[in-house]
XYZ file of C-alpha atoms in Angstrom:
567
model
C 213.525 -20.510 160.027
C 215.217 -23.303 158.134
C 212.449 -25.413 156.441
C 214.476 -28.326 155.427
C 215.491 -27.504 151.894
C 215.779 -29.936 148.897
C 212.159 -29.856 147.989
C 208.681 -30.205 149.702
C 207.994 -33.671 151.080
C 205.517 -35.576 148.886
C 204.432 -37.627 151.737
C 204.245 -37.218 155.502
C 202.113 -38.571 158.274
C 200.312 -35.286 158.856
C 199.788 -32.343 156.698
C 198.804 -28.955 158.461
C 197.165 -26.282 156.289
C 197.916 -22.863 157.745
C 200.792 -21.822 159.868
C 198.942 -19.594 162.448
C 198.405 -20.517 166.264
C 196.173 -23.386 165.817
C 198.301 -24.768 163.049
C 201.598 -24.470 164.987
C 199.936 -25.889 168.042
C 198.578 -28.787 165.941
C 201.899 -29.501 164.220
C 203.613 -29.302 167.583
C 201.500 -31.765 169.166
C 201.548 -34.164 166.193
C 205.495 -33.863 165.961
C 205.614 -34.519 169.738
C 203.424 -37.493 169.219
C 205.990 -39.022 166.857
C 204.555 -37.881 163.514
C 206.253 -36.472 160.493
C 204.656 -33.280 159.812
C 204.417 -30.990 156.780
C 203.044 -27.411 157.383
C 201.743 -25.498 154.267
C 200.987 -21.808 154.234
C 200.149 -19.215 151.458
C 202.096 -16.414 153.055
C 206.037 -15.851 153.157
C 207.878 -16.741 156.204
C 207.745 -13.227 157.680
C 204.109 -13.939 158.535
C 204.716 -17.153 160.338
C 202.280 -17.258 163.344
C 199.559 -15.544 161.556
C 196.927 -13.410 163.358
C 198.095 -14.564 166.743
C 201.269 -12.423 166.409
C 199.135 -9.330 166.249
C 196.991 -10.181 169.185
C 196.823 -8.503 172.726
C 197.332 -11.963 174.181
C 194.164 -12.101 176.249
C 193.202 -15.541 177.532
C 189.958 -16.523 179.032
C 190.682 -18.595 182.175
C 188.610 -19.593 185.162
C 189.574 -19.603 189.085
C 193.139 -18.755 188.586
C 195.958 -17.854 190.948
C 195.768 -14.449 189.535
C 191.889 -14.058 189.998
C 192.320 -15.363 193.566
C 194.800 -12.826 194.573
C 192.571 -9.929 193.359
C 189.835 -11.339 195.543
C 187.668 -12.690 192.496
C 185.552 -15.633 193.191
C 185.224 -17.849 190.125
C 184.202 -21.268 189.331
C 183.652 -23.696 186.332
C 179.973 -23.552 187.162
C 179.806 -19.868 187.042
C 181.777 -19.760 183.839
C 179.557 -22.347 182.297
C 176.502 -20.376 183.114
C 178.037 -17.133 181.536
C 179.048 -18.997 178.481
C 175.487 -20.481 177.870
C 173.920 -17.308 178.512
C 176.124 -15.511 175.942
C 176.139 -18.300 173.442
C 172.456 -18.738 173.362
C 172.525 -21.890 171.404
C 169.249 -22.374 169.543
C 169.934 -24.533 166.485
C 169.759 -28.346 165.845
C 173.231 -28.089 164.552
C 174.559 -26.554 167.924
C 174.898 -29.933 169.533
C 178.678 -30.250 168.670
C 179.435 -26.585 169.308
C 177.909 -26.830 172.806
C 179.851 -30.070 173.533
C 183.081 -28.145 172.658
C 182.014 -25.160 174.775
C 181.749 -27.508 177.822
C 184.951 -29.040 176.926
C 186.566 -25.730 176.679
C 185.305 -24.138 179.705
C 186.450 -27.364 181.706
C 189.905 -26.984 180.088
C 190.093 -23.009 181.056
C 189.080 -24.025 184.580
C 191.473 -27.003 184.624
C 194.816 -27.574 182.990
C 195.039 -24.627 180.580
C 197.085 -22.335 182.930
C 199.246 -25.134 184.263
C 199.971 -26.353 180.629
C 201.102 -22.768 179.448
C 202.814 -22.074 182.508
C 204.822 -25.332 182.039
C 205.754 -24.130 178.537
C 207.037 -20.750 179.941
C 204.067 -18.451 179.403
C 203.424 -16.004 182.205
C 200.499 -13.473 182.768
C 200.189 -9.946 183.678
C 198.946 -10.089 187.293
C 196.130 -7.645 186.888
C 193.123 -9.652 185.301
C 190.946 -7.461 182.941
C 187.069 -7.545 182.943
C 185.743 -7.796 179.376
C 182.323 -8.133 178.090
C 180.496 -7.239 181.290
C 177.158 -7.864 179.796
C 174.740 -5.798 181.913
C 171.699 -8.007 181.590
C 170.291 -10.632 184.070
C 172.153 -13.465 185.752
C 171.458 -15.729 182.824
C 172.259 -13.274 180.002
C 175.387 -12.276 178.171
C 178.600 -11.250 179.926
C 181.386 -12.205 182.244
C 180.255 -12.185 185.815
C 183.773 -11.665 186.894
C 186.922 -10.728 185.404
C 188.550 -13.499 183.392
C 190.749 -11.702 180.739
C 194.385 -12.838 181.425
C 196.937 -10.928 179.428
C 200.143 -12.974 178.531
C 203.297 -11.333 179.337
C 204.609 -10.891 175.892
C 201.183 -10.603 174.384
C 200.439 -12.645 171.325
C 204.091 -13.276 170.552
C 204.647 -14.580 174.039
C 201.916 -17.132 173.421
C 203.378 -18.261 170.114
C 207.020 -18.614 171.307
C 206.740 -22.211 172.890
C 204.922 -23.519 169.688
C 207.444 -21.977 167.397
C 210.236 -23.342 169.362
C 208.801 -26.897 169.227
C 208.263 -26.497 165.571
C 211.769 -25.358 165.204
C 213.016 -28.478 167.055
C 211.023 -30.655 164.775
C 212.672 -28.868 161.631
C 216.106 -29.409 163.155
C 215.238 -33.183 163.738
C 214.338 -33.512 160.170
C 210.704 -34.363 161.019
C 208.777 -31.204 160.484
C 208.954 -29.019 157.311
C 207.378 -25.809 156.524
C 206.354 -25.062 152.888
C 205.582 -21.200 152.562
C 203.841 -19.900 149.540
C 202.068 -23.053 149.067
C 198.327 -22.164 148.740
C 196.095 -25.227 149.278
C 193.031 -25.297 146.899
C 191.488 -28.706 147.326
C 191.718 -31.913 149.045
C 192.854 -35.021 147.680
C 190.419 -38.064 148.196
C 190.715 -41.824 147.793
C 187.360 -43.158 148.037
C 185.786 -41.169 150.931
C 189.061 -40.733 152.908
C 191.060 -37.567 152.575
C 194.632 -38.710 151.594
C 196.264 -35.267 150.815
C 196.286 -31.706 149.467
C 196.786 -30.045 146.206
C 197.080 -26.359 145.259
C 199.079 -23.580 143.830
C 202.887 -22.668 144.302
C 202.967 -18.938 144.534
C 205.745 -16.580 143.464
C 208.149 -15.696 146.265
C 207.255 -12.502 148.254
C 209.440 -10.309 150.213
C 206.676 -8.353 151.886
C 206.803 -7.727 155.763
C 204.645 -9.521 158.261
C 200.934 -8.775 157.652
C 201.414 -7.003 154.467
C 199.385 -8.125 151.466
C 201.382 -10.626 149.310
C 200.952 -11.422 145.712
C 198.931 -14.267 144.314
C 201.018 -14.943 141.269
C 200.874 -18.657 140.340
C 204.174 -20.058 139.314
C 203.374 -23.841 139.609
C 201.293 -26.395 141.353
C 201.880 -29.076 143.961
C 200.278 -32.253 145.485
C 201.091 -33.751 148.712
C 199.998 -36.949 150.482
C 199.323 -37.790 154.172
C 197.462 -40.066 156.427
C 195.984 -37.193 158.185
C 195.143 -33.428 157.166
C 194.522 -30.740 159.505
C 192.658 -27.619 158.213
C 193.978 -24.438 160.270
C 193.367 -21.735 157.695
C 191.675 -19.255 159.879
C 188.557 -17.148 159.254
C 187.261 -14.542 156.779
C 187.783 -11.081 158.205
C 190.335 -9.889 155.614
C 187.748 -10.838 152.768
C 185.051 -8.160 152.987
C 183.078 -9.708 150.135
C 182.681 -12.751 152.026
C 181.931 -11.008 155.249
C 179.105 -9.242 153.639
C 177.828 -12.424 151.961
C 177.517 -14.242 155.269
C 176.224 -11.120 157.103
C 173.006 -12.044 159.090
C 169.849 -10.686 157.435
C 171.648 -7.990 155.380
C 174.945 -7.278 153.525
C 176.587 -5.452 156.373
C 178.025 -1.964 156.382
C 179.248 -0.555 153.028
C 182.472 0.523 154.692
C 184.437 -1.389 157.231
C 188.052 -1.588 158.646
C 189.888 -4.726 158.769
C 191.305 -6.040 162.155
C 193.129 -8.904 160.417
C 195.416 -9.140 157.384
C 194.203 -9.712 153.721
C 195.263 -13.189 153.811
C 192.590 -14.196 156.213
C 190.284 -14.848 153.280
C 188.286 -18.059 154.179
C 188.741 -19.649 150.679
C 190.185 -22.935 151.777
C 187.538 -23.418 154.324
C 184.943 -22.897 151.379
C 186.849 -25.490 149.375
C 186.532 -27.974 152.262
C 182.844 -27.311 152.463
C 182.603 -27.898 148.737
C 184.182 -31.234 149.235
C 181.441 -32.373 151.686
C 182.665 -30.761 155.079
C 179.756 -29.438 157.002
C 180.177 -25.709 157.279
C 177.704 -24.317 159.876
C 176.741 -20.943 161.552
C 178.461 -18.858 159.112
C 175.993 -15.915 159.883
C 177.568 -15.845 163.403
C 180.379 -13.339 163.421
C 182.322 -11.217 165.920
C 183.201 -7.864 164.676
C 183.781 -4.669 166.660
C 182.159 -1.198 166.509
C 185.057 0.626 168.192
C 187.341 0.591 165.118
C 189.690 3.373 164.210
C 191.907 3.971 161.267
C 195.565 3.065 161.795
C 197.645 6.002 160.744
C 200.478 3.407 159.917
C 198.683 0.755 158.228
C 200.233 -2.729 157.459
C 197.434 -4.329 155.741
C 194.503 -2.819 153.592
C 191.895 -0.802 155.503
C 194.025 -1.625 158.752
C 191.962 -0.818 161.749
C 192.645 -0.796 165.436
C 190.071 -1.532 168.181
C 189.915 0.873 171.099
C 189.677 -1.200 174.428
C 187.914 1.338 176.523
C 186.937 1.635 180.141
C 183.182 2.241 180.872
C 183.183 6.129 181.160
C 183.185 7.593 177.813
C 179.594 8.467 176.508
C 178.751 6.331 173.516
C 176.611 8.310 170.998
C 175.171 7.196 167.568
C 175.995 9.263 164.499
C 173.235 11.651 165.354
C 174.512 12.419 168.847
C 171.999 10.188 170.917
C 173.351 8.026 173.704
C 173.274 4.297 173.038
C 170.552 2.316 174.978
C 171.367 0.503 178.173
C 173.560 -1.550 178.767
C 175.570 -0.619 175.531
C 178.223 0.983 177.356
C 181.957 0.698 176.272
C 183.129 -2.952 177.093
C 179.698 -4.365 177.807
C 178.127 -6.037 174.886
C 180.100 -5.941 171.457
C 177.187 -7.704 169.451
C 174.325 -5.951 171.211
C 175.980 -2.518 170.142
C 176.687 -3.716 166.649
C 173.010 -4.760 166.226
C 171.647 -1.515 167.472
C 174.019 0.689 165.462
C 172.782 -1.161 162.316
C 169.168 0.166 162.949
C 170.427 3.725 162.987
C 171.189 3.877 159.212
C 174.635 5.239 159.812
C 178.016 3.526 159.678
C 179.740 5.280 162.507
C 179.189 6.236 166.077
C 181.167 8.216 168.661
C 183.015 8.128 171.898
C 182.808 11.461 173.632
C 185.034 11.935 176.780
C 187.735 14.183 178.164
C 191.503 13.839 178.320
C 191.427 12.497 181.863
C 189.306 9.634 180.753
C 191.267 9.007 177.571
C 194.707 9.022 179.434
C 193.529 6.251 181.908
C 190.706 4.211 180.224
C 191.858 4.136 176.525
C 193.930 1.022 175.524
C 194.669 -0.103 171.913
C 194.283 -3.684 170.927
C 197.261 -5.608 169.414
C 200.822 -6.505 170.178
C 202.387 -3.606 168.429
C 200.167 -1.111 170.161
C 201.470 -2.291 173.534
C 205.319 -2.302 173.412
C 205.629 -2.567 177.228
C 203.761 -5.936 177.468
C 204.938 -7.318 174.218
C 208.580 -6.425 174.953
C 208.190 -7.428 178.632
C 209.532 -4.135 179.539
C 208.776 -3.468 183.210
C 210.292 0.036 183.337
C 208.179 0.995 180.219
C 204.980 -0.593 181.892
C 205.490 1.394 184.981
C 205.113 4.632 182.922
C 201.386 3.721 182.529
C 200.918 4.843 186.111
C 202.353 8.302 185.441
C 200.370 11.277 184.236
C 199.907 11.862 180.598
C 198.893 9.989 177.373
C 200.634 6.720 176.632
C 202.815 7.069 173.625
C 201.095 4.645 171.226
C 197.776 6.467 171.929
C 199.506 9.915 171.423
C 200.287 8.724 168.006
C 196.731 8.332 167.158
C 195.877 11.657 168.736
C 198.481 13.455 166.684
C 198.145 11.527 163.295
C 194.877 9.620 163.442
C 192.009 10.737 161.301
C 189.334 9.858 163.724
C 190.024 12.179 166.888
C 188.813 15.627 167.396
C 189.367 17.864 170.416
C 187.846 20.949 171.614
C 187.346 23.267 174.740
C 183.664 23.341 174.535
C 180.902 20.797 173.634
C 179.641 23.237 170.983
C 182.966 23.459 169.384
C 183.367 19.717 169.641
C 180.222 19.229 167.710
C 181.207 21.513 164.909
C 184.523 19.546 164.592
C 182.573 16.145 164.634
C 180.464 17.364 161.792
C 183.381 18.639 159.892
C 185.170 15.307 160.169
C 182.005 13.375 158.858
C 181.038 15.883 156.306
C 177.591 16.512 157.612
C 175.575 18.286 160.325
C 174.106 15.396 162.299
C 175.500 16.649 165.606
C 173.543 19.516 166.874
C 175.985 21.509 169.122
C 173.538 22.609 171.736
C 171.993 19.145 172.115
C 175.587 17.705 172.578
C 176.250 20.152 175.308
C 172.869 19.299 177.059
C 173.576 15.575 176.654
C 176.789 15.943 178.570
C 175.521 18.401 180.973
C 172.620 16.034 181.929
C 175.113 13.375 182.788
C 177.379 15.668 184.612
C 174.622 16.837 186.845
C 173.971 13.153 187.891
C 177.755 13.080 188.932
C 177.269 16.373 191.011
C 174.229 14.892 192.703
C 176.406 12.440 194.582
C 173.954 9.609 193.919
C 171.870 9.852 190.528
C 169.839 7.552 188.339
C 172.278 7.339 185.371
C 172.913 3.542 184.816
C 176.329 4.118 183.236
C 177.512 6.208 186.293
C 176.320 3.374 188.502
C 178.142 0.778 186.301
C 181.248 3.039 186.658
C 181.201 3.045 190.404
C 180.550 -0.670 190.503
C 183.579 -1.373 188.351
C 185.781 0.535 190.702
C 185.016 -1.991 193.345
C 187.504 -4.297 191.393
C 190.982 -3.645 192.127
C 192.254 -3.670 188.608
C 189.768 -1.264 187.279
C 190.322 1.192 190.233
C 194.112 0.953 189.783
C 194.475 1.287 186.019
C 191.166 1.255 184.027
C 188.391 3.305 185.384
C 188.698 6.856 186.654
C 186.576 8.306 189.529
C 183.364 9.840 188.099
C 183.651 13.491 187.499
C 182.008 16.005 185.361
C 183.262 15.420 181.630
C 182.657 19.304 181.088
C 184.980 20.320 183.930
C 187.844 22.419 182.516
C 190.476 20.892 184.652
C 189.858 17.509 182.918
C 189.993 18.876 179.409
C 190.076 19.288 176.491
C 187.109 17.292 175.306
C 187.625 14.597 172.846
C 185.356 12.802 170.192
C 186.543 9.688 168.503
C 184.773 8.526 165.394
C 184.369 4.808 165.466
C 183.812 2.342 162.471
C 182.970 -1.297 162.405
C 186.047 -3.477 162.422
C 186.033 -7.090 160.988
C 187.584 -9.516 163.342
C 186.332 -13.209 163.776
C 183.903 -15.522 162.195
C 182.192 -17.705 164.978
C 180.952 -20.469 162.631
C 182.967 -22.948 160.917
C 183.605 -26.614 160.009
C 181.702 -29.088 162.108
C 184.097 -31.302 164.147
C 183.570 -33.914 166.865
C 185.360 -33.805 170.151
C 188.369 -35.459 168.261
C 188.505 -32.653 165.946
C 187.477 -34.913 162.968
C 185.656 -32.985 160.301
C 182.057 -34.090 159.985
C 180.252 -34.464 156.622
C 176.587 -33.468 155.827
C 175.498 -36.929 157.139
C 176.954 -36.290 160.482
C 179.885 -38.976 160.059
C 183.526 -38.130 160.339
C 185.385 -37.739 157.027
C 188.267 -40.239 157.414
C 191.662 -38.440 157.568
C 190.222 -35.020 157.911
C 190.663 -32.666 160.831
C 190.156 -28.843 161.565
C 190.978 -26.507 164.336
C 191.115 -22.915 165.131
C 188.740 -20.329 163.472
C 188.253 -22.604 160.546
C 186.436 -24.814 162.737
C 184.666 -22.182 164.763
C 187.295 -22.838 167.463
C 185.612 -26.211 167.848
C 182.534 -27.972 166.706
C 181.592 -25.376 164.049
C 180.968 -22.566 166.593
C 181.533 -23.091 170.180
C 180.938 -19.568 171.049
C 177.313 -19.537 169.697
C 176.431 -15.959 168.982
C 178.734 -14.069 171.330
C 182.257 -14.137 172.785
C 183.264 -13.769 176.418
C 186.589 -12.574 175.003
C 190.081 -14.167 175.523
C 188.339 -17.086 173.804
C 189.872 -16.988 170.408
C 193.579 -17.477 171.208
C 192.391 -19.931 173.802
C 190.098 -21.660 171.415
C 192.963 -21.881 168.789
C 195.235 -23.457 171.579
C 192.563 -25.937 172.692
C 191.317 -27.180 169.270
C 194.918 -27.177 167.924
C 196.000 -29.394 170.695
C 193.088 -31.645 170.234
C 193.428 -31.916 166.433
C 197.208 -32.555 166.589
C 196.955 -35.290 169.118
C 194.133 -37.133 167.399
C 195.556 -36.574 163.905
C 198.794 -38.179 165.074
C 196.826 -40.939 166.717
C 194.996 -41.829 163.467
C 198.429 -42.294 161.703
C 199.487 -44.784 164.323
C 202.609 -42.626 165.198
C 201.106 -41.541 168.543
C 201.217 -45.105 169.675
C 204.926 -45.413 168.878
C 205.495 -42.338 170.943
C 203.260 -43.114 173.910
C 204.313 -41.484 177.097
C 205.991 -38.456 175.432
C 205.686 -35.326 177.309
C 206.003 -31.694 176.264
C 203.693 -29.395 174.158
């Protein structure tokens, strides 16, 4: 992308720190409102778009045309009840996060789909059901399916905002300065008037690869408004462990985000007086597997599983109800911490794997990402999808066997211990299979599988009919070692509903705004303790839009562009 050569602008109306999704949305909105916008990012141009590029493209939306076509009855009231049951807000500082949650749910039930549709974003018609919960009606989980996958996945969501920024660059009103690493805010009195930082050595690494931090100079730029959109902390394991609730976290974790997601500028803003709250609330996954073709350090991929695999702890014990695949991510993480081991297992057979396993990430779903209908149709054919087959062939976390006893020996060989008793594993699977053979049964997981198949998407493409796992015709048996995968920080800089960063006294810091993960997706943590999924990209979109519009308004340029339409 042409970034307007001739040197970085020393002054602009709005400076956006971070060129991920929320930053691009904020920049597009500010430009659209008439502002002159400078975007700073520490990474090279290849990584423009940040984490969103790698995402599966799932968006939480409420009462949509896609849901209604599938017979799903949803409403803003039901969604808000689910959100509050999952968030479990319980702190005095949760006032702004709760206000953002209410605003976001109304957005997700209101103009979100129409806004994105007008920008050219389209959605896969089969809505997915994530984070099902399994508790009571006021507890955690989505009561109905709300996970809408964008056609084109993460890159498809980025596309219209990249186009708007390119338009601004061509018009001479937007500039992107890559390899500019912001380190501190510039103040005049109490107002933020700019950003200073380090100029990093040029880097030719590919998207997502770790770039060097060799400093070759410094910079300082001024603006009437500064928007912080630098993301979270998931690539900085030291910071993740420092903020881990009640402990230091697992000794070994995989990274679900690039190393550039380091949280350092967020901490700099906090050191300058921005109120950083809820840092102990995080969203990491326990279904991580090693990527055999890693892009960044400790690159892990999350398995998006249907509900049929048995989930066992490191010793071979089934996890307690309702910790089934896809039901309660945080509950599973909390339980596994009590076991004293850093891995768990999915145990299943090839029939379940072929239909129920999906891999998170745009690069793991070339059919959806490439908008390839012919390739997508192959998902309905027998056999293992090609991206998953790569993990079976080259991944270090998969073992296969004809019998449970043989499978247990291979599981122990993989982990270098004898925690799995071969006969106990056989009896655990056999006991579950007898419940299937009974035709009715008392196994809660089997009942959840049957219930899931009442929903059209699950029956068609996500959940196999209940059958004995040990049945030879469904073999071989498969075990997958699972490792904690870092992903999102749910806390962040406190912002009001105009995305203004608040100080420790609760008052806005003039000239300073924040959006995306750096702001806890709004308010310093609009998710509370748990996510309903599809709410990270959506939160980046919503908070970036709010920040861009209000930052432009604060400069006075929005008034000059009143009545403008577009992004």
